[in-house]
Amino acid sequence: AQSVTQLGSHVSVSEGALVLLRCNYSSSVPPYLFWYVQYPNQGLQLLLKYTSAATLVKGINGFEAEFKKSETSFHLTKPSAHMSDAAEYFCAVRFLGANNLFFGTGTRLTVIP
Amino acid sequence: SAVISQKPSRDICQRGTSLTIQCQVDSQVTMMFWYRQQPGQSLTLIATANQGSEATYESGFVIDKFPISRPNLTFSTLTVSNMSPEDSSIYLCSVERDQNTEAFFGQGTRLTVV
């Protein structure tokens, strides 16, 4: 079955520390992969996307993600957390032949001053 | 990108009533979707809104409860019918220009049923 797994529903980091949010998917064929951010009372905003080009993808706000086919992973990182990064982050996957995106359960990032 | 206007942004409704949510896009798009995001949870696809024909519903969602219209390539509505407190959620409109691009989202409609 097709699935998207985000490890850790809550992640807390200190301001200035590394941010690492994990995402794994189940598929033998590399899909299209996305990370979205949702701030309180807002819709989802695209952070970055992987569509079979470079495996290291750079996004907005200093975030980047690396596609690792052997690990079926697409983890999101940021070298130095900022208070404004506090939000909910969703990994999303478009599997081969699917019209819509499949979303992970989300990870709430808290940044501690 | 696409600019999506979703209305209303929030509403409090009595059980047994219905609410229609509108989604307007600033340009023509191929795909339009409706998602539900229950409190503290991820997004669940309700249906794909098809222009000029009946929407395609996901398992667990039916047309009688969630009728959807899409009269053209820039507009869609979702109605939540005969509401109960279990329908309290955020409802999100999403659009895609084609199957190989990212999805854009409206701001969402926060529905509370009392």
PDB file of C-alpha atoms in Angstrom:
ATOM      1  CA  ALA A   1       0.000   0.000   0.000  1.00  0.00           C
ATOM      2  CA  GLN A   2       1.116   3.521  -0.679  1.00  0.00           C
ATOM      3  CA  SER A   3       1.996   5.436   2.452  1.00  0.00           C
ATOM      4  CA  VAL A   4       3.872   8.445   3.736  1.00  0.00           C
ATOM      5  CA  THR A   5       5.431   8.298   7.186  1.00  0.00           C
ATOM      6  CA  GLN A   6       6.674  11.225   9.204  1.00  0.00           C
ATOM      7  CA  LEU A   7       8.588  10.152  12.275  1.00  0.00           C
ATOM      8  CA  GLY A   8       7.897  12.337  15.266  1.00  0.00           C
ATOM      9  CA  SER A   9       4.653  14.250  15.576  1.00  0.00           C
ATOM     10  CA  HIS A  10       6.445  16.881  17.663  1.00  0.00           C
ATOM     11  CA  VAL A  11      10.016  18.118  17.345  1.00  0.00           C
ATOM     12  CA  SER A  12      11.589  20.755  19.584  1.00  0.00           C
ATOM     13  CA  VAL A  13      14.863  22.475  18.821  1.00  0.00           C
ATOM     14  CA  SER A  14      16.696  25.422  20.298  1.00  0.00           C
ATOM     15  CA  GLU A  15      16.995  28.589  18.276  1.00  0.00           C
ATOM     16  CA  GLY A  16      20.097  28.290  16.104  1.00  0.00           C
ATOM     17  CA  ALA A  17      20.167  24.497  16.230  1.00  0.00           C
ATOM     18  CA  LEU A  18      19.813  22.087  13.334  1.00  0.00           C
ATOM     19  CA  VAL A  19      16.308  21.201  12.226  1.00  0.00           C
ATOM     20  CA  LEU A  20      15.730  17.657  10.954  1.00  0.00           C
ATOM     21  CA  LEU A  21      12.244  16.466  10.049  1.00  0.00           C
ATOM     22  CA  ARG A  22      11.938  12.929   8.749  1.00  0.00           C
ATOM     23  CA  CYS A  23       9.813  11.602   5.920  1.00  0.00           C
ATOM     24  CA  ASN A  24       9.730   8.121   4.404  1.00  0.00           C
ATOM     25  CA  TYR A  25       7.479   6.813   1.676  1.00  0.00           C
ATOM     26  CA  SER A  26       6.546   3.397   0.367  1.00  0.00           C
ATOM     27  CA  SER A  27       7.057   2.979  -3.356  1.00  0.00           C
ATOM     28  CA  SER A  28       9.428   1.051  -5.608  1.00  0.00           C
ATOM     29  CA  VAL A  29       9.227   3.816  -8.195  1.00  0.00           C
ATOM     30  CA  PRO A  30      10.579   7.231  -7.168  1.00  0.00           C
ATOM     31  CA  PRO A  31       7.598   9.523  -6.858  1.00  0.00           C
ATOM     32  CA  TYR A  32       7.357  13.290  -6.739  1.00  0.00           C
ATOM     33  CA  LEU A  33       7.998  14.559  -3.225  1.00  0.00           C
ATOM     34  CA  PHE A  34       7.046  17.771  -1.488  1.00  0.00           C
ATOM     35  CA  TRP A  35       7.334  19.527   1.835  1.00  0.00           C
ATOM     36  CA  TYR A  36       4.671  21.979   2.919  1.00  0.00           C
ATOM     37  CA  VAL A  37       4.503  24.272   5.932  1.00  0.00           C
ATOM     38  CA  GLN A  38       1.332  25.339   7.706  1.00  0.00           C
ATOM     39  CA  TYR A  39       1.329  28.288  10.051  1.00  0.00           C
ATOM     40  CA  PRO A  40      -1.526  28.660  12.560  1.00  0.00           C
ATOM     41  CA  ASN A  41      -4.885  29.415  10.962  1.00  0.00           C
ATOM     42  CA  GLN A  42      -3.430  29.353   7.466  1.00  0.00           C
ATOM     43  CA  GLY A  43      -3.380  27.063   4.470  1.00  0.00           C
ATOM     44  CA  LEU A  44      -0.381  25.073   3.281  1.00  0.00           C
ATOM     45  CA  GLN A  45       2.615  26.746   1.668  1.00  0.00           C
ATOM     46  CA  LEU A  46       5.079  24.865  -0.506  1.00  0.00           C
ATOM     47  CA  LEU A  47       8.597  24.757   0.930  1.00  0.00           C
ATOM     48  CA  LEU A  48      10.260  22.666  -1.749  1.00  0.00           C
ATOM     49  CA  LYS A  49       9.728  19.836  -4.213  1.00  0.00           C
ATOM     50  CA  TYR A  50      11.615  16.946  -5.787  1.00  0.00           C
ATOM     51  CA  THR A  51      10.626  15.976  -9.311  1.00  0.00           C
ATOM     52  CA  SER A  52      13.485  13.696 -10.448  1.00  0.00           C
ATOM     53  CA  ALA A  53      16.143  16.328 -10.979  1.00  0.00           C
ATOM     54  CA  ALA A  54      18.890  16.993  -8.402  1.00  0.00           C
ATOM     55  CA  THR A  55      18.565  14.848  -5.304  1.00  0.00           C
ATOM     56  CA  LEU A  56      19.369  17.757  -2.993  1.00  0.00           C
ATOM     57  CA  VAL A  57      16.593  20.276  -3.250  1.00  0.00           C
ATOM     58  CA  LYS A  58      16.748  23.777  -1.863  1.00  0.00           C
ATOM     59  CA  GLY A  59      13.590  25.545  -0.820  1.00  0.00           C
ATOM     60  CA  ILE A  60      12.420  28.735   0.742  1.00  0.00           C
ATOM     61  CA  ASN A  61      13.385  30.071   4.177  1.00  0.00           C
ATOM     62  CA  GLY A  62      16.710  28.203   4.176  1.00  0.00           C
ATOM     63  CA  PHE A  63      15.200  24.722   4.112  1.00  0.00           C
ATOM     64  CA  GLU A  64      16.500  21.893   1.992  1.00  0.00           C
ATOM     65  CA  ALA A  65      15.728  18.209   1.552  1.00  0.00           C
ATOM     66  CA  GLU A  66      17.639  15.264   0.151  1.00  0.00           C
ATOM     67  CA  PHE A  67      16.004  12.487  -1.826  1.00  0.00           C
ATOM     68  CA  LYS A  68      17.568   9.104  -1.029  1.00  0.00           C
ATOM     69  CA  LYS A  69      16.136   6.388  -3.207  1.00  0.00           C
ATOM     70  CA  SER A  70      17.871   3.538  -1.363  1.00  0.00           C
ATOM     71  CA  GLU A  71      16.295   4.680   1.894  1.00  0.00           C
ATOM     72  CA  THR A  72      12.979   5.843   0.355  1.00  0.00           C
ATOM     73  CA  SER A  73      13.431   9.023   2.347  1.00  0.00           C
ATOM     74  CA  PHE A  74      13.055  12.748   1.837  1.00  0.00           C
ATOM     75  CA  HIS A  75      14.128  14.360   5.096  1.00  0.00           C
ATOM     76  CA  LEU A  76      13.836  18.113   5.581  1.00  0.00           C
ATOM     77  CA  THR A  77      16.686  20.066   7.152  1.00  0.00           C
ATOM     78  CA  LYS A  78      17.677  23.588   8.069  1.00  0.00           C
ATOM     79  CA  PRO A  79      21.104  24.358   9.532  1.00  0.00           C
ATOM     80  CA  SER A  80      19.929  26.968  12.029  1.00  0.00           C
ATOM     81  CA  ALA A  81      16.409  27.209  13.415  1.00  0.00           C
ATOM     82  CA  HIS A  82      14.684  30.539  13.740  1.00  0.00           C
ATOM     83  CA  MET A  83      11.738  31.368  15.948  1.00  0.00           C
ATOM     84  CA  SER A  84       9.651  32.033  12.845  1.00  0.00           C
ATOM     85  CA  ASP A  85      10.125  28.390  11.767  1.00  0.00           C
ATOM     86  CA  ALA A  86       7.692  27.216  14.425  1.00  0.00           C
ATOM     87  CA  ALA A  87       4.851  25.628  12.459  1.00  0.00           C
ATOM     88  CA  GLU A  88       3.396  22.329  11.260  1.00  0.00           C
ATOM     89  CA  TYR A  89       5.317  20.610   8.470  1.00  0.00           C
ATOM     90  CA  PHE A  90       3.817  18.097   6.076  1.00  0.00           C
ATOM     91  CA  CYS A  91       5.586  15.735   3.740  1.00  0.00           C
ATOM     92  CA  ALA A  92       3.537  14.921   0.641  1.00  0.00           C
ATOM     93  CA  VAL A  93       4.013  12.395  -2.133  1.00  0.00           C
ATOM     94  CA  ARG A  94       2.549  11.998  -5.584  1.00  0.00           C
ATOM     95  CA  PHE A  95       2.813   8.324  -6.412  1.00  0.00           C
ATOM     96  CA  LEU A  96       3.105   7.156 -10.000  1.00  0.00           C
ATOM     97  CA  GLY A  97      -0.264   7.357 -11.703  1.00  0.00           C
ATOM     98  CA  ALA A  98      -1.969   9.192  -8.854  1.00  0.00           C
ATOM     99  CA  ASN A  99      -3.874  12.395  -9.438  1.00  0.00           C
ATOM    100  CA  ASN A 100      -3.604  13.704  -5.903  1.00  0.00           C
ATOM    101  CA  LEU A 101      -1.002  14.088  -3.183  1.00  0.00           C
ATOM    102  CA  PHE A 102      -0.737  11.779  -0.204  1.00  0.00           C
ATOM    103  CA  PHE A 103       0.169  13.544   3.025  1.00  0.00           C
ATOM    104  CA  GLY A 104       2.086  12.431   6.065  1.00  0.00           C
ATOM    105  CA  THR A 105       0.632  12.965   9.497  1.00  0.00           C
ATOM    106  CA  GLY A 106       2.625  16.145  10.019  1.00  0.00           C
ATOM    107  CA  THR A 107       5.351  17.253  12.428  1.00  0.00           C
ATOM    108  CA  ARG A 108       4.862  20.204  14.712  1.00  0.00           C
ATOM    109  CA  LEU A 109       8.124  22.093  15.096  1.00  0.00           C
ATOM    110  CA  THR A 110       8.696  24.116  18.245  1.00  0.00           C
ATOM    111  CA  VAL A 111      11.661  26.463  18.466  1.00  0.00           C
ATOM    112  CA  ILE A 112      12.904  27.217  21.957  1.00  0.00           C
ATOM    113  CA  PRO A 113      14.514  30.600  22.517  1.00  0.00           C
TER     114      PRO A 113
ATOM    115  CA  SER B   1       1.717  29.875  -8.742  1.00  0.00           C
ATOM    116  CA  ALA B   2      -1.996  30.241  -8.165  1.00  0.00           C
ATOM    117  CA  VAL B   3      -3.932  32.588  -5.917  1.00  0.00           C
ATOM    118  CA  ILE B   4      -6.858  30.870  -4.267  1.00  0.00           C
ATOM    119  CA  SER B   5      -9.685  32.611  -2.492  1.00  0.00           C
ATOM    120  CA  GLN B   6     -11.661  30.360  -0.178  1.00  0.00           C
ATOM    121  CA  LYS B   7     -14.820  31.527   1.564  1.00  0.00           C
ATOM    122  CA  PRO B   8     -15.886  31.595   4.308  1.00  0.00           C
ATOM    123  CA  SER B   9     -12.681  31.503   6.320  1.00  0.00           C
ATOM    124  CA  ARG B  10     -14.547  30.202   9.337  1.00  0.00           C
ATOM    125  CA  ASP B  11     -18.089  29.513  10.469  1.00  0.00           C
ATOM    126  CA  ILE B  12     -20.001  28.159  13.416  1.00  0.00           C
ATOM    127  CA  CYS B  13     -23.041  26.176  12.375  1.00  0.00           C
ATOM    128  CA  GLN B  14     -25.926  24.399  14.028  1.00  0.00           C
ATOM    129  CA  ARG B  15     -26.147  20.651  13.677  1.00  0.00           C
ATOM    130  CA  GLY B  16     -28.481  19.503  10.947  1.00  0.00           C
ATOM    131  CA  THR B  17     -27.780  22.495   8.723  1.00  0.00           C
ATOM    132  CA  SER B  18     -25.579  22.717   5.617  1.00  0.00           C
ATOM    133  CA  LEU B  19     -22.678  24.965   4.685  1.00  0.00           C
ATOM    134  CA  THR B  20     -21.344  25.688   1.211  1.00  0.00           C
ATOM    135  CA  ILE B  21     -17.672  26.578   0.849  1.00  0.00           C
ATOM    136  CA  GLN B  22     -16.451  28.404  -2.234  1.00  0.00           C
ATOM    137  CA  CYS B  23     -13.054  28.158  -3.914  1.00  0.00           C
ATOM    138  CA  GLN B  24     -12.078  30.696  -6.572  1.00  0.00           C
ATOM    139  CA  VAL B  25      -8.756  30.543  -8.443  1.00  0.00           C
ATOM    140  CA  ASP B  26      -7.184  33.484 -10.246  1.00  0.00           C
ATOM    141  CA  SER B  27      -6.486  31.438 -13.385  1.00  0.00           C
ATOM    142  CA  GLN B  28      -7.601  28.243 -15.059  1.00  0.00           C
ATOM    143  CA  VAL B  29      -6.342  25.037 -13.480  1.00  0.00           C
ATOM    144  CA  THR B  30      -6.639  21.426 -14.479  1.00  0.00           C
ATOM    145  CA  MET B  31      -7.142  19.809 -11.117  1.00  0.00           C
ATOM    146  CA  MET B  32      -9.151  20.926  -8.108  1.00  0.00           C
ATOM    147  CA  PHE B  33      -9.395  18.960  -4.899  1.00  0.00           C
ATOM    148  CA  TRP B  34     -11.117  19.216  -1.546  1.00  0.00           C
ATOM    149  CA  TYR B  35      -9.365  18.050   1.606  1.00  0.00           C
ATOM    150  CA  ARG B  36     -10.439  17.744   5.227  1.00  0.00           C
ATOM    151  CA  GLN B  37      -8.060  18.355   8.096  1.00  0.00           C
ATOM    152  CA  GLN B  38      -9.490  17.230  11.408  1.00  0.00           C
ATOM    153  CA  PRO B  39      -8.115  18.803  14.600  1.00  0.00           C
ATOM    154  CA  GLY B  40      -4.479  17.892  15.097  1.00  0.00           C
ATOM    155  CA  GLN B  41      -4.423  15.591  12.099  1.00  0.00           C
ATOM    156  CA  SER B  42      -3.164  15.493   8.553  1.00  0.00           C
ATOM    157  CA  LEU B  43      -5.033  16.145   5.336  1.00  0.00           C
ATOM    158  CA  THR B  44      -7.490  13.615   3.992  1.00  0.00           C
ATOM    159  CA  LEU B  45      -8.685  13.867   0.414  1.00  0.00           C
ATOM    160  CA  ILE B  46     -12.463  14.129   0.172  1.00  0.00           C
ATOM    161  CA  ALA B  47     -12.838  14.276  -3.588  1.00  0.00           C
ATOM    162  CA  THR B  48     -11.534  15.495  -6.908  1.00  0.00           C
ATOM    163  CA  ALA B  49     -13.752  18.168  -8.411  1.00  0.00           C
ATOM    164  CA  ASN B  50     -14.277  17.479 -12.104  1.00  0.00           C
ATOM    165  CA  GLN B  51     -15.311  20.256 -14.426  1.00  0.00           C
ATOM    166  CA  GLY B  52     -18.744  19.656 -15.882  1.00  0.00           C
ATOM    167  CA  SER B  53     -19.223  16.225 -14.342  1.00  0.00           C
ATOM    168  CA  GLU B  54     -19.682  14.504 -11.009  1.00  0.00           C
ATOM    169  CA  ALA B  55     -16.843  14.671  -8.542  1.00  0.00           C
ATOM    170  CA  THR B  56     -14.708  11.621  -7.811  1.00  0.00           C
ATOM    171  CA  TYR B  57     -15.027  10.707  -4.135  1.00  0.00           C
ATOM    172  CA  GLU B  58     -12.528   8.896  -1.963  1.00  0.00           C
ATOM    173  CA  SER B  59     -13.430   5.948   0.188  1.00  0.00           C
ATOM    174  CA  GLY B  60     -15.498   7.048   3.151  1.00  0.00           C
ATOM    175  CA  PHE B  61     -16.928  10.147   1.493  1.00  0.00           C
ATOM    176  CA  VAL B  62     -20.233  10.256  -0.394  1.00  0.00           C
ATOM    177  CA  ILE B  63     -21.933  12.739  -2.644  1.00  0.00           C
ATOM    178  CA  ASP B  64     -25.038  13.050  -0.466  1.00  0.00           C
ATOM    179  CA  LYS B  65     -22.938  14.269   2.445  1.00  0.00           C
ATOM    180  CA  PHE B  66     -20.381  16.316   0.491  1.00  0.00           C
ATOM    181  CA  PRO B  67     -21.894  17.502  -2.800  1.00  0.00           C
ATOM    182  CA  ILE B  68     -19.351  19.257  -4.990  1.00  0.00           C
ATOM    183  CA  SER B  69     -19.771  21.476  -8.009  1.00  0.00           C
ATOM    184  CA  ARG B  70     -17.236  22.665 -10.537  1.00  0.00           C
ATOM    185  CA  PRO B  71     -18.923  24.669 -13.270  1.00  0.00           C
ATOM    186  CA  ASN B  72     -15.680  25.918 -14.851  1.00  0.00           C
ATOM    187  CA  LEU B  73     -11.880  25.747 -14.589  1.00  0.00           C
ATOM    188  CA  THR B  74     -11.561  28.432 -11.908  1.00  0.00           C
ATOM    189  CA  PHE B  75     -14.367  27.752  -9.422  1.00  0.00           C
ATOM    190  CA  SER B  76     -15.651  24.981  -7.200  1.00  0.00           C
ATOM    191  CA  THR B  77     -17.918  24.578  -4.198  1.00  0.00           C
ATOM    192  CA  LEU B  78     -18.071  21.988  -1.449  1.00  0.00           C
ATOM    193  CA  THR B  79     -21.204  21.601   0.637  1.00  0.00           C
ATOM    194  CA  VAL B  80     -21.142  19.915   4.010  1.00  0.00           C
ATOM    195  CA  SER B  81     -24.683  18.619   4.455  1.00  0.00           C
ATOM    196  CA  ASN B  82     -26.703  17.732   7.524  1.00  0.00           C
ATOM    197  CA  MET B  83     -23.812  18.652   9.745  1.00  0.00           C
ATOM    198  CA  SER B  84     -22.916  17.009  13.034  1.00  0.00           C
ATOM    199  CA  PRO B  85     -20.189  17.920  15.530  1.00  0.00           C
ATOM    200  CA  GLU B  86     -17.988  15.242  13.921  1.00  0.00           C
ATOM    201  CA  ASP B  87     -17.829  17.446  10.814  1.00  0.00           C
ATOM    202  CA  SER B  88     -15.951  20.115  12.736  1.00  0.00           C
ATOM    203  CA  SER B  89     -12.725  20.412  10.761  1.00  0.00           C
ATOM    204  CA  ILE B  90     -10.724  22.602   8.459  1.00  0.00           C
ATOM    205  CA  TYR B  91     -11.736  22.174   4.841  1.00  0.00           C
ATOM    206  CA  LEU B  92      -9.114  23.028   2.246  1.00  0.00           C
ATOM    207  CA  CYS B  93      -9.376  23.662  -1.457  1.00  0.00           C
ATOM    208  CA  SER B  94      -6.341  22.677  -3.500  1.00  0.00           C
ATOM    209  CA  VAL B  95      -5.471  23.204  -7.156  1.00  0.00           C
ATOM    210  CA  GLU B  96      -2.846  21.900  -9.540  1.00  0.00           C
ATOM    211  CA  ARG B  97      -2.023  23.069 -13.030  1.00  0.00           C
ATOM    212  CA  ASP B  98      -1.157  19.541 -14.106  1.00  0.00           C
ATOM    213  CA  GLN B  99      -0.214  16.228 -12.590  1.00  0.00           C
ATOM    214  CA  ASN B 100       3.487  16.961 -12.476  1.00  0.00           C
ATOM    215  CA  THR B 101       3.383  20.162 -10.516  1.00  0.00           C
ATOM    216  CA  GLU B 102       2.882  21.090  -6.938  1.00  0.00           C
ATOM    217  CA  ALA B 103      -0.462  21.715  -5.285  1.00  0.00           C
ATOM    218  CA  PHE B 104      -1.544  25.157  -4.137  1.00  0.00           C
ATOM    219  CA  PHE B 105      -3.889  25.589  -1.223  1.00  0.00           C
ATOM    220  CA  GLY B 106      -6.510  28.017  -0.114  1.00  0.00           C
ATOM    221  CA  GLN B 107      -6.432  29.427   3.394  1.00  0.00           C
ATOM    222  CA  GLY B 108      -8.973  26.889   4.511  1.00  0.00           C
ATOM    223  CA  THR B 109     -12.400  27.072   6.104  1.00  0.00           C
ATOM    224  CA  ARG B 110     -12.518  26.366   9.811  1.00  0.00           C
ATOM    225  CA  LEU B 111     -15.904  24.818  10.527  1.00  0.00           C
ATOM    226  CA  THR B 112     -17.303  24.316  13.994  1.00  0.00           C
ATOM    227  CA  VAL B 113     -20.596  22.469  14.369  1.00  0.00           C
ATOM    228  CA  VAL B 114     -22.481  22.955  17.625  1.00  0.00           C
TER     229      VAL B 114
END
